[in-house]
PDB file of C-alpha atoms in Angstrom:
ATOM      1  CA  MET E 405      -2.746   3.489 -43.154  1.00  0.00           C
ATOM      2  CA  PHE E 406      -3.708   6.639 -41.618  1.00  0.00           C
ATOM      3  CA  LYS E 407      -5.527   4.608 -38.349  1.00  0.00           C
ATOM      4  CA  SER E 408      -2.264   2.320 -38.094  1.00  0.00           C
ATOM      5  CA  ILE E 409      -0.384   6.328 -38.010  1.00  0.00           C
ATOM      6  CA  TYR E 410      -2.616   7.343 -35.291  1.00  0.00           C
ATOM      7  CA  TYR E 411      -2.273   4.144 -33.230  1.00  0.00           C
ATOM      8  CA  LEU E 412       0.982   4.387 -33.672  1.00  0.00           C
ATOM      9  CA  VAL E 413       2.188   8.131 -32.396  1.00  0.00           C
ATOM     10  CA  PHE E 414      -0.627   7.353 -29.667  1.00  0.00           C
ATOM     11  CA  PHE E 415       0.946   4.462 -28.417  1.00  0.00           C
ATOM     12  CA  LEU E 416       4.865   6.564 -28.583  1.00  0.00           C
ATOM     13  CA  PHE E 417       2.823   9.355 -26.449  1.00  0.00           C
ATOM     14  CA  VAL E 418       1.476   6.956 -23.593  1.00  0.00           C
ATOM     15  CA  MET E 419       4.640   5.378 -23.528  1.00  0.00           C
ATOM     16  CA  ILE E 420       6.806   8.912 -23.760  1.00  0.00           C
ATOM     17  CA  SER E 421       4.369  10.128 -20.661  1.00  0.00           C
ATOM     18  CA  GLN E 422       5.382   7.241 -18.015  1.00  0.00           C
ATOM     19  CA  ALA E 423       8.862   7.573 -18.784  1.00  0.00           C
ATOM     20  CA  ILE E 424       8.384  11.264 -17.938  1.00  0.00           C
ATOM     21  CA  ALA E 425       6.099  10.637 -15.335  1.00  0.00           C
ATOM     22  CA  ALA E 426       9.133   8.026 -14.192  1.00  0.00           C
ATOM     23  CA  ASP E 427      11.919  10.421 -14.498  1.00  0.00           C
ATOM     24  CA  LYS E 428       9.527  12.628 -12.412  1.00  0.00           C
ATOM     25  CA  VAL E 429       9.491  10.615  -9.520  1.00  0.00           C
ATOM     26  CA  ALA E 430      12.791   8.840  -9.345  1.00  0.00           C
ATOM     27  CA  LEU E 431      16.344  10.791  -7.509  1.00  0.00           C
ATOM     28  CA  ASN E 432      18.407  12.463  -8.890  1.00  0.00           C
ATOM     29  CA  ASN E 433      22.110  13.619  -8.245  1.00  0.00           C
ATOM     30  CA  ASP E 434      22.008  16.766  -5.986  1.00  0.00           C
ATOM     31  CA  GLU E 435      18.016  16.586  -5.176  1.00  0.00           C
ATOM     32  CA  PHE E 436      20.060  17.775  -2.160  1.00  0.00           C
ATOM     33  CA  PRO E 437      23.210  18.616  -1.403  1.00  0.00           C
ATOM     34  CA  GLY E 438      25.885  15.350  -1.195  1.00  0.00           C
ATOM     35  CA  LEU E 439      23.260  12.903  -3.125  1.00  0.00           C
ATOM     36  CA  LYS E 440      23.960  11.221  -5.187  1.00  0.00           C
ATOM     37  CA  ALA E 441      21.963   8.574  -7.877  1.00  0.00           C
ATOM     38  CA  THR E 442      25.100   5.781  -8.748  1.00  0.00           C
ATOM     39  CA  GLU E 443      22.407   3.107 -10.091  1.00  0.00           C
ATOM     40  CA  THR E 444      18.933   2.875 -11.299  1.00  0.00           C
ATOM     41  CA  LYS E 445      17.111  -0.195 -12.573  1.00  0.00           C
ATOM     42  CA  THR E 446      12.816   0.131 -13.797  1.00  0.00           C
ATOM     43  CA  TYR E 447      11.165  -3.608 -13.159  1.00  0.00           C
ATOM     44  CA  ASP E 448       7.239  -4.782 -14.939  1.00  0.00           C
ATOM     45  CA  GLY E 449       5.036  -7.177 -13.490  1.00  0.00           C
ATOM     46  CA  GLY E 450       6.786  -9.801 -15.829  1.00  0.00           C
ATOM     47  CA  SER E 451      10.186  -8.851 -14.492  1.00  0.00           C
ATOM     48  CA  LEU E 452       9.408  -8.434 -10.785  1.00  0.00           C
ATOM     49  CA  TRP E 453       9.790 -12.143  -9.633  1.00  0.00           C
ATOM     50  CA  GLY E 454      13.571 -11.515 -10.956  1.00  0.00           C
ATOM     51  CA  TYR E 455      14.021  -8.333  -8.336  1.00  0.00           C
ATOM     52  CA  MET E 456      12.460  -9.746  -5.543  1.00  0.00           C
ATOM     53  CA  ASP E 457      11.063 -13.535  -5.972  1.00  0.00           C
ATOM     54  CA  GLY E 458       8.662 -14.958  -3.766  1.00  0.00           C
ATOM     55  CA  GLY E 459       7.290 -11.613  -3.277  1.00  0.00           C
ATOM     56  CA  ALA E 460       6.441 -10.407  -5.792  1.00  0.00           C
ATOM     57  CA  ASP E 461       2.547 -12.469  -6.032  1.00  0.00           C
ATOM     58  CA  LEU E 462       1.451 -10.586  -3.213  1.00  0.00           C
ATOM     59  CA  TYR E 463       2.390  -7.035  -4.829  1.00  0.00           C
ATOM     60  CA  LEU E 464       0.393  -8.219  -7.981  1.00  0.00           C
ATOM     61  CA  GLU E 465      -2.143  -8.690  -6.173  1.00  0.00           C
ATOM     62  CA  TYR E 466      -2.543  -5.097  -4.392  1.00  0.00           C
ATOM     63  CA  GLY E 467      -2.219  -3.953  -8.115  1.00  0.00           C
ATOM     64  CA  PHE E 468       1.785  -3.154  -9.029  1.00  0.00           C
ATOM     65  CA  GLN E 469       2.268  -1.243 -12.427  1.00  0.00           C
ATOM     66  CA  LYS E 470       6.358  -0.792 -12.037  1.00  0.00           C
ATOM     67  CA  LEU E 471       8.952  -0.417  -9.552  1.00  0.00           C
ATOM     68  CA  THR E 472      11.803   1.720  -9.606  1.00  0.00           C
ATOM     69  CA  SER E 473      14.731   0.519  -8.005  1.00  0.00           C
ATOM     70  CA  GLN E 474      17.901   3.007  -6.867  1.00  0.00           C
ATOM     71  CA  ALA E 475      20.923   2.944  -5.197  1.00  0.00           C
ATOM     72  CA  VAL E 476      21.932   6.328  -3.485  1.00  0.00           C
ATOM     73  CA  THR E 477      24.578   7.468  -1.594  1.00  0.00           C
ATOM     74  CA  CYS E 478      24.719  10.552   1.006  1.00  0.00           C
ATOM     75  CA  ASN E 479      27.307  11.087   3.374  1.00  0.00           C
ATOM     76  CA  ASP E 480      29.120   8.112   2.875  1.00  0.00           C
ATOM     77  CA  ILE E 481      26.220   5.965   3.895  1.00  0.00           C
ATOM     78  CA  THR E 482      24.582   3.638   0.742  1.00  0.00           C
ATOM     79  CA  PHE E 483      21.139   3.831   1.008  1.00  0.00           C
ATOM     80  CA  GLN E 484      18.528   1.325  -1.198  1.00  0.00           C
ATOM     81  CA  VAL E 485      15.706   3.049  -2.380  1.00  0.00           C
ATOM     82  CA  ASP E 486      12.449   1.344  -3.759  1.00  0.00           C
ATOM     83  CA  ILE E 487       9.592   3.395  -5.698  1.00  0.00           C
ATOM     84  CA  PHE E 488       6.389   1.156  -6.042  1.00  0.00           C
ATOM     85  CA  GLU E 489       3.731   2.363  -8.311  1.00  0.00           C
ATOM     86  CA  MET E 490       0.939   0.875  -7.791  1.00  0.00           C
ATOM     87  CA  ASN E 491      -2.522   0.992  -9.731  1.00  0.00           C
ATOM     88  CA  ASN E 492      -4.120   3.559  -7.225  1.00  0.00           C
ATOM     89  CA  PRO E 493      -3.907   5.034  -3.416  1.00  0.00           C
ATOM     90  CA  LEU E 494      -5.397   1.986  -2.156  1.00  0.00           C
ATOM     91  CA  SER E 495      -3.231  -0.365  -3.562  1.00  0.00           C
ATOM     92  CA  ALA E 496      -0.527   1.569  -2.515  1.00  0.00           C
ATOM     93  CA  PHE E 497      -1.505   1.644   1.039  1.00  0.00           C
ATOM     94  CA  GLY E 498      -2.691  -1.769   1.481  1.00  0.00           C
ATOM     95  CA  ILE E 499       1.195  -3.540   0.188  1.00  0.00           C
ATOM     96  CA  TYR E 500       2.656  -0.467   2.618  1.00  0.00           C
ATOM     97  CA  SER E 501       0.419  -1.293   5.700  1.00  0.00           C
ATOM     98  CA  VAL E 502       0.847  -5.016   4.709  1.00  0.00           C
ATOM     99  CA  ASN E 503       5.329  -4.108   4.932  1.00  0.00           C
ATOM    100  CA  ARG E 504       5.080  -1.880   7.708  1.00  0.00           C
ATOM    101  CA  PHE E 505       8.186  -2.873  10.272  1.00  0.00           C
ATOM    102  CA  ARG E 506       9.013  -1.361  13.675  1.00  0.00           C
ATOM    103  CA  CYS E 507       7.639   1.823  13.420  1.00  0.00           C
ATOM    104  CA  ARG E 508       8.482   4.301  15.956  1.00  0.00           C
ATOM    105  CA  VAL E 509       5.303   5.735  17.084  1.00  0.00           C
ATOM    106  CA  GLY E 510       5.672   9.291  17.752  1.00  0.00           C
ATOM    107  CA  SER E 511       8.412  10.196  15.810  1.00  0.00           C
ATOM    108  CA  ASP E 512       8.290  13.450  13.893  1.00  0.00           C
ATOM    109  CA  THR E 513       8.316  12.241  10.651  1.00  0.00           C
ATOM    110  CA  LEU E 514       7.091  14.091   6.976  1.00  0.00           C
ATOM    111  CA  VAL E 515       3.287  12.427   6.022  1.00  0.00           C
ATOM    112  CA  SER E 516       0.816  11.368   8.040  1.00  0.00           C
ATOM    113  CA  ASN E 517       0.940   7.449   6.518  1.00  0.00           C
ATOM    114  CA  ASP E 518       4.308   7.149   7.032  1.00  0.00           C
ATOM    115  CA  CYS E 519       7.024   4.217   9.042  1.00  0.00           C
ATOM    116  CA  LEU E 520      10.700   5.072  10.107  1.00  0.00           C
ATOM    117  CA  ASN E 521      13.234   3.031  12.530  1.00  0.00           C
ATOM    118  CA  ALA E 522      17.040   3.187  12.943  1.00  0.00           C
ATOM    119  CA  TYR E 523      17.025   1.607   8.854  1.00  0.00           C
ATOM    120  CA  GLN E 524      13.988   1.623   7.406  1.00  0.00           C
ATOM    121  CA  TYR E 525      11.540   4.355   5.811  1.00  0.00           C
ATOM    122  CA  GLN E 526       8.553   3.697   4.401  1.00  0.00           C
ATOM    123  CA  ILE E 527       6.534   6.646   2.711  1.00  0.00           C
ATOM    124  CA  VAL E 528       2.700   6.183   0.900  1.00  0.00           C
ATOM    125  CA  ALA E 529       2.298   9.718  -1.765  1.00  0.00           C
ATOM    126  CA  GLY E 530      -0.811   8.319  -3.514  1.00  0.00           C
ATOM    127  CA  LYS E 531      -0.254   5.489  -5.507  1.00  0.00           C
ATOM    128  CA  TYR E 532       3.380   5.114  -4.624  1.00  0.00           C
ATOM    129  CA  TYR E 533       4.922   3.073  -2.057  1.00  0.00           C
ATOM    130  CA  ILE E 534       8.261   4.087  -1.302  1.00  0.00           C
ATOM    131  CA  ASN E 535      10.843   1.412   0.823  1.00  0.00           C
ATOM    132  CA  ILE E 536      14.359   3.749   1.882  1.00  0.00           C
ATOM    133  CA  VAL E 537      16.948   1.052   3.625  1.00  0.00           C
ATOM    134  CA  ASN E 538      20.179   1.853   4.879  1.00  0.00           C
ATOM    135  CA  GLN E 539      22.208  -1.084   6.937  1.00  0.00           C
ATOM    136  CA  VAL E 540      23.798   1.264   9.295  1.00  0.00           C
ATOM    137  CA  GLY E 541      21.242   2.247  11.255  1.00  0.00           C
ATOM    138  CA  SER E 542      22.900   5.277  12.773  1.00  0.00           C
ATOM    139  CA  SER E 543      20.956   8.919  13.937  1.00  0.00           C
ATOM    140  CA  LYS E 544      22.882  10.357  10.629  1.00  0.00           C
ATOM    141  CA  ALA E 545      21.031   7.618   8.925  1.00  0.00           C
ATOM    142  CA  THR E 546      17.914   8.232   9.946  1.00  0.00           C
ATOM    143  CA  GLU E 547      17.943  11.774   9.367  1.00  0.00           C
ATOM    144  CA  THR E 548      19.155  11.137   5.678  1.00  0.00           C
ATOM    145  CA  SER E 549      16.348   9.458   5.294  1.00  0.00           C
ATOM    146  CA  LEU E 550      13.824  11.639   6.450  1.00  0.00           C
ATOM    147  CA  GLN E 551      15.726  14.235   3.780  1.00  0.00           C
ATOM    148  CA  ILE E 552      15.146  12.016   0.720  1.00  0.00           C
ATOM    149  CA  GLY E 553      11.422  11.232   2.472  1.00  0.00           C
ATOM    150  CA  GLN E 554      11.155  14.959   1.992  1.00  0.00           C
ATOM    151  CA  VAL E 555      12.246  14.769  -1.580  1.00  0.00           C
ATOM    152  CA  PHE E 556       9.415  12.458  -2.248  1.00  0.00           C
ATOM    153  CA  GLU E 557       7.089  14.531  -0.907  1.00  0.00           C
ATOM    154  CA  GLN E 558       7.516  17.764  -2.615  1.00  0.00           C
ATOM    155  CA  LYS E 559       7.871  15.456  -6.121  1.00  0.00           C
ATOM    156  CA  LEU E 560       4.423  13.424  -5.130  1.00  0.00           C
ATOM    157  CA  LYS E 561       2.655  16.254  -3.020  1.00  0.00           C
ATOM    158  CA  GLU E 562       0.128  16.685  -5.886  1.00  0.00           C
ATOM    159  CA  GLN E 563      -1.169  12.935  -5.172  1.00  0.00           C
ATOM    160  CA  PRO E 564      -4.489  12.312  -3.516  1.00  0.00           C
ATOM    161  CA  GLU E 565      -4.177  11.057  -0.328  1.00  0.00           C
ATOM    162  CA  VAL E 566      -6.569   7.561   0.457  1.00  0.00           C
ATOM    163  CA  THR E 567      -9.310   7.375   1.648  1.00  0.00           C
ATOM    164  CA  PHE E 568     -10.201   5.182   4.892  1.00  0.00           C
ATOM    165  CA  PRO E 569     -14.219   3.625   5.645  1.00  0.00           C
ATOM    166  CA  ASN E 570     -15.821   6.491   8.355  1.00  0.00           C
ATOM    167  CA  GLU E 571     -15.216   3.794  11.140  1.00  0.00           C
ATOM    168  CA  ILE E 572     -12.410   2.953  11.110  1.00  0.00           C
ATOM    169  CA  LYS E 573     -12.005   6.880  10.675  1.00  0.00           C
ATOM    170  CA  LYS E 574     -13.823   7.091  14.437  1.00  0.00           C
ATOM    171  CA  ASN E 575     -10.978   4.820  15.650  1.00  0.00           C
ATOM    172  CA  LEU E 576      -7.812   6.280  14.409  1.00  0.00           C
ATOM    173  CA  SER E 577      -5.336   7.326  16.632  1.00  0.00           C
ATOM    174  CA  ALA E 578      -1.429   8.580  16.332  1.00  0.00           C
ATOM    175  CA  ASP E 579      -1.227   4.979  18.376  1.00  0.00           C
ATOM    176  CA  ASN E 580      -3.036   2.790  16.374  1.00  0.00           C
ATOM    177  CA  ARG E 581      -2.444   4.308  13.029  1.00  0.00           C
ATOM    178  CA  VAL E 582       0.721   2.533  12.589  1.00  0.00           C
ATOM    179  CA  LYS E 583      -1.203  -0.957  13.120  1.00  0.00           C
ATOM    180  CA  LEU E 584      -3.610  -0.158  10.381  1.00  0.00           C
ATOM    181  CA  LYS E 585      -3.775  -2.663   7.927  1.00  0.00           C
ATOM    182  CA  LEU E 586      -5.728  -3.527   4.959  1.00  0.00           C
ATOM    183  CA  MET E 587      -6.473  -6.216   2.905  1.00  0.00           C
ATOM    184  CA  MET E 588      -7.368  -6.879  -1.126  1.00  0.00           C
ATOM    185  CA  GLY E 589      -6.888 -10.639  -1.636  1.00  0.00           C
ATOM    186  CA  ARG E 590      -6.073 -13.965  -0.885  1.00  0.00           C
ATOM    187  CA  LEU E 591      -2.365 -13.778   0.244  1.00  0.00           C
ATOM    188  CA  GLY E 592      -3.011 -10.247   1.407  1.00  0.00           C
ATOM    189  CA  VAL E 593      -5.626 -11.981   3.811  1.00  0.00           C
ATOM    190  CA  GLN E 594      -3.028 -15.007   4.605  1.00  0.00           C
ATOM    191  CA  ASN E 595      -0.302 -12.428   5.729  1.00  0.00           C
ATOM    192  CA  GLY E 596      -2.452  -9.792   7.650  1.00  0.00           C
ATOM    193  CA  TYR E 597      -5.236 -11.889   9.026  1.00  0.00           C
ATOM    194  CA  SER E 598      -5.024 -15.263   8.206  1.00  0.00           C
ATOM    195  CA  SER E 599      -8.144 -15.906  10.655  1.00  0.00           C
ATOM    196  CA  TRP E 600     -10.926 -14.658   7.839  1.00  0.00           C
ATOM    197  CA  ALA E 601      -8.318 -16.322   4.935  1.00  0.00           C
ATOM    198  CA  ASP E 602     -10.950 -19.408   5.015  1.00  0.00           C
ATOM    199  CA  PHE E 603     -14.021 -17.072   5.256  1.00  0.00           C
ATOM    200  CA  LEU E 604     -12.732 -14.672   2.356  1.00  0.00           C
ATOM    201  CA  SER E 605     -10.928 -17.637   0.357  1.00  0.00           C
ATOM    202  CA  GLY E 606     -14.059 -17.915  -2.674  1.00  0.00           C
ATOM    203  CA  TRP E 607     -14.686 -13.798  -2.601  1.00  0.00           C
ATOM    204  CA  GLU E 608     -13.052 -11.201  -4.674  1.00  0.00           C
ATOM    205  CA  HIS E 609     -12.004  -7.456  -5.306  1.00  0.00           C
ATOM    206  CA  TYR E 610     -13.109  -6.486  -1.682  1.00  0.00           C
ATOM    207  CA  GLN E 611     -11.355  -4.989   0.934  1.00  0.00           C
ATOM    208  CA  LEU E 612     -10.595  -5.799   4.316  1.00  0.00           C
ATOM    209  CA  TRP E 613      -9.950  -3.559   6.674  1.00  0.00           C
ATOM    210  CA  MET E 614      -8.088  -4.318  10.011  1.00  0.00           C
ATOM    211  CA  LEU E 615      -7.089  -1.888  13.121  1.00  0.00           C
ATOM    212  CA  PRO E 616      -6.588  -2.635  16.665  1.00  0.00           C
ATOM    213  CA  VAL E 617      -8.985  -0.473  19.311  1.00  0.00           C
ATOM    214  CA  GLN E 618      -7.888  -0.644  22.971  1.00  0.00           C
ATOM    215  CA  GLY E 619      -7.456  -4.380  23.053  1.00  0.00           C
ATOM    216  CA  ARG E 620     -10.362  -5.586  20.210  1.00  0.00           C
ATOM    217  CA  ASN E 621      -9.875  -5.543  16.003  1.00  0.00           C
ATOM    218  CA  LEU E 622     -11.882  -3.854  14.566  1.00  0.00           C
ATOM    219  CA  LEU E 623     -13.012  -5.600  10.733  1.00  0.00           C
ATOM    220  CA  VAL E 624     -14.481  -3.083   7.868  1.00  0.00           C
ATOM    221  CA  LEU E 625     -15.267  -5.393   5.344  1.00  0.00           C
ATOM    222  CA  THR E 626     -15.728  -3.345   1.715  1.00  0.00           C
ATOM    223  CA  TRP E 627     -16.084  -3.870  -2.140  1.00  0.00           C
ATOM    224  CA  ASN E 628     -14.393  -2.353  -5.121  1.00  0.00           C
ATOM    225  CA  SER E 629     -18.053  -1.877  -6.663  1.00  0.00           C
ATOM    226  CA  GLY E 630     -18.763  -0.345  -3.650  1.00  0.00           C
ATOM    227  CA  VAL E 631     -21.503  -2.313  -3.831  1.00  0.00           C
ATOM    228  CA  MET E 632     -21.935  -5.622  -1.715  1.00  0.00           C
ATOM    229  CA  PRO E 633     -22.581  -8.641  -3.870  1.00  0.00           C
ATOM    230  CA  PRO E 634     -26.042 -10.172  -2.931  1.00  0.00           C
ATOM    231  CA  LYS E 635     -24.757 -13.750  -2.097  1.00  0.00           C
ATOM    232  CA  PHE E 636     -22.186 -12.288   0.646  1.00  0.00           C
ATOM    233  CA  LYS E 637     -24.657 -10.338   1.993  1.00  0.00           C
ATOM    234  CA  ALA E 638     -27.540 -13.456   2.615  1.00  0.00           C
ATOM    235  CA  LEU E 639     -24.489 -16.129   3.438  1.00  0.00           C
ATOM    236  CA  ILE E 640     -23.804 -13.442   6.365  1.00  0.00           C
ATOM    237  CA  GLU E 641     -27.553 -12.696   7.422  1.00  0.00           C
ATOM    238  CA  ALA E 642     -28.197 -17.167   6.797  1.00  0.00           C
ATOM    239  CA  ARG E 643     -25.281 -17.305   9.450  1.00  0.00           C
ATOM    240  CA  SER E 644     -24.907 -21.285   7.671  1.00  0.00           C
ATOM    241  CA  GLU E 645     -21.143 -20.998   6.677  1.00  0.00           C
ATOM    242  CA  SER E 646     -19.583 -23.688   8.473  1.00  0.00           C
ATOM    243  CA  ASN E 647     -16.250 -20.891   8.480  1.00  0.00           C
ATOM    244  CA  LEU E 648     -17.819 -18.023   9.465  1.00  0.00           C
ATOM    245  CA  PRO E 649     -15.844 -16.312  11.788  1.00  0.00           C
ATOM    246  CA  LYS E 650     -17.084 -16.631  15.015  1.00  0.00           C
ATOM    247  CA  SER E 651     -17.624 -12.379  15.921  1.00  0.00           C
ATOM    248  CA  ILE E 652     -20.434 -12.955  12.316  1.00  0.00           C
ATOM    249  CA  ALA E 653     -21.825 -16.426  13.760  1.00  0.00           C
ATOM    250  CA  SER E 654     -22.732 -14.906  17.012  1.00  0.00           C
ATOM    251  CA  LYS E 655     -24.080 -11.670  15.678  1.00  0.00           C
ATOM    252  CA  ASP E 656     -21.249  -9.288  16.999  1.00  0.00           C
ATOM    253  CA  TYR E 657     -21.433  -7.480  13.850  1.00  0.00           C
ATOM    254  CA  LYS E 658     -23.677  -4.643  11.435  1.00  0.00           C
ATOM    255  CA  LEU E 659     -24.265  -3.942   7.773  1.00  0.00           C
ATOM    256  CA  GLU E 660     -23.663  -0.767   7.335  1.00  0.00           C
ATOM    257  CA  GLY E 661     -24.858   0.440   3.793  1.00  0.00           C
ATOM    258  CA  ASP E 662     -22.568  -2.138   1.883  1.00  0.00           C
ATOM    259  CA  GLN E 663     -20.218  -2.442   4.266  1.00  0.00           C
ATOM    260  CA  LEU E 664     -19.556  -5.107   6.650  1.00  0.00           C
ATOM    261  CA  ILE E 665     -18.680  -4.025  10.468  1.00  0.00           C
ATOM    262  CA  VAL E 666     -17.077  -6.665  12.331  1.00  0.00           C
ATOM    263  CA  TRP E 667     -15.630  -6.165  16.667  1.00  0.00           C
ATOM    264  CA  GLU E 668     -13.365  -8.990  17.680  1.00  0.00           C
ATOM    265  CA  ASN E 669     -11.754  -9.831  20.423  1.00  0.00           C
TER     266      ASN E 669
END
């Protein structure tokens, strides 16, 4: 009896805590003058298909927890604000990296991992990926998108940032940062670097990083556990698999600890 009551109280505590956390992230009226949240809907893993249909599988592959979708207005402009709560900062950065679109390089944006254009502002903060869309494309809409982004920056300033592999960090620049991709499964690789799709088709729990550097692609393959599976390492060293990328088959790679580092033309 007491054990059942304990579990019920614990369950209610978790549910209430999650609801409070969601409320802290979602936009409220008058976060800054003129901002109004006119509609708020939430989606979990089971209902996400109802919101984005064919796109849901990719989010679930990356580690989706919850979507808070809001319609907000400011300065007579309507914005669609989607707040994706993912499993962790890697999941959030990964889904952002394969959804990024036409970023203005050198834009005066707010955080290190964001992407701004006239119609869209995308942000990563900790385990949250936030997509702010308008249909106007005016300078006022862009300015307001940045204001909305600044609200999220303050709300999520205590969130931990994503950690990049050392080889990626060494080669990052202001120009190529907005082209860095992180793929974490079959759909991610098919969308982000399809030439490796067959090679990785039999594996899971990996992270494939891809960064363009001066006309070449730097690829770093890491594993969720931090340890490269012995069978995978043996496959690389034997180079006997017919679907190996040419760079690996021709020895244009290095194994550094439990990471596979490859440069491709």
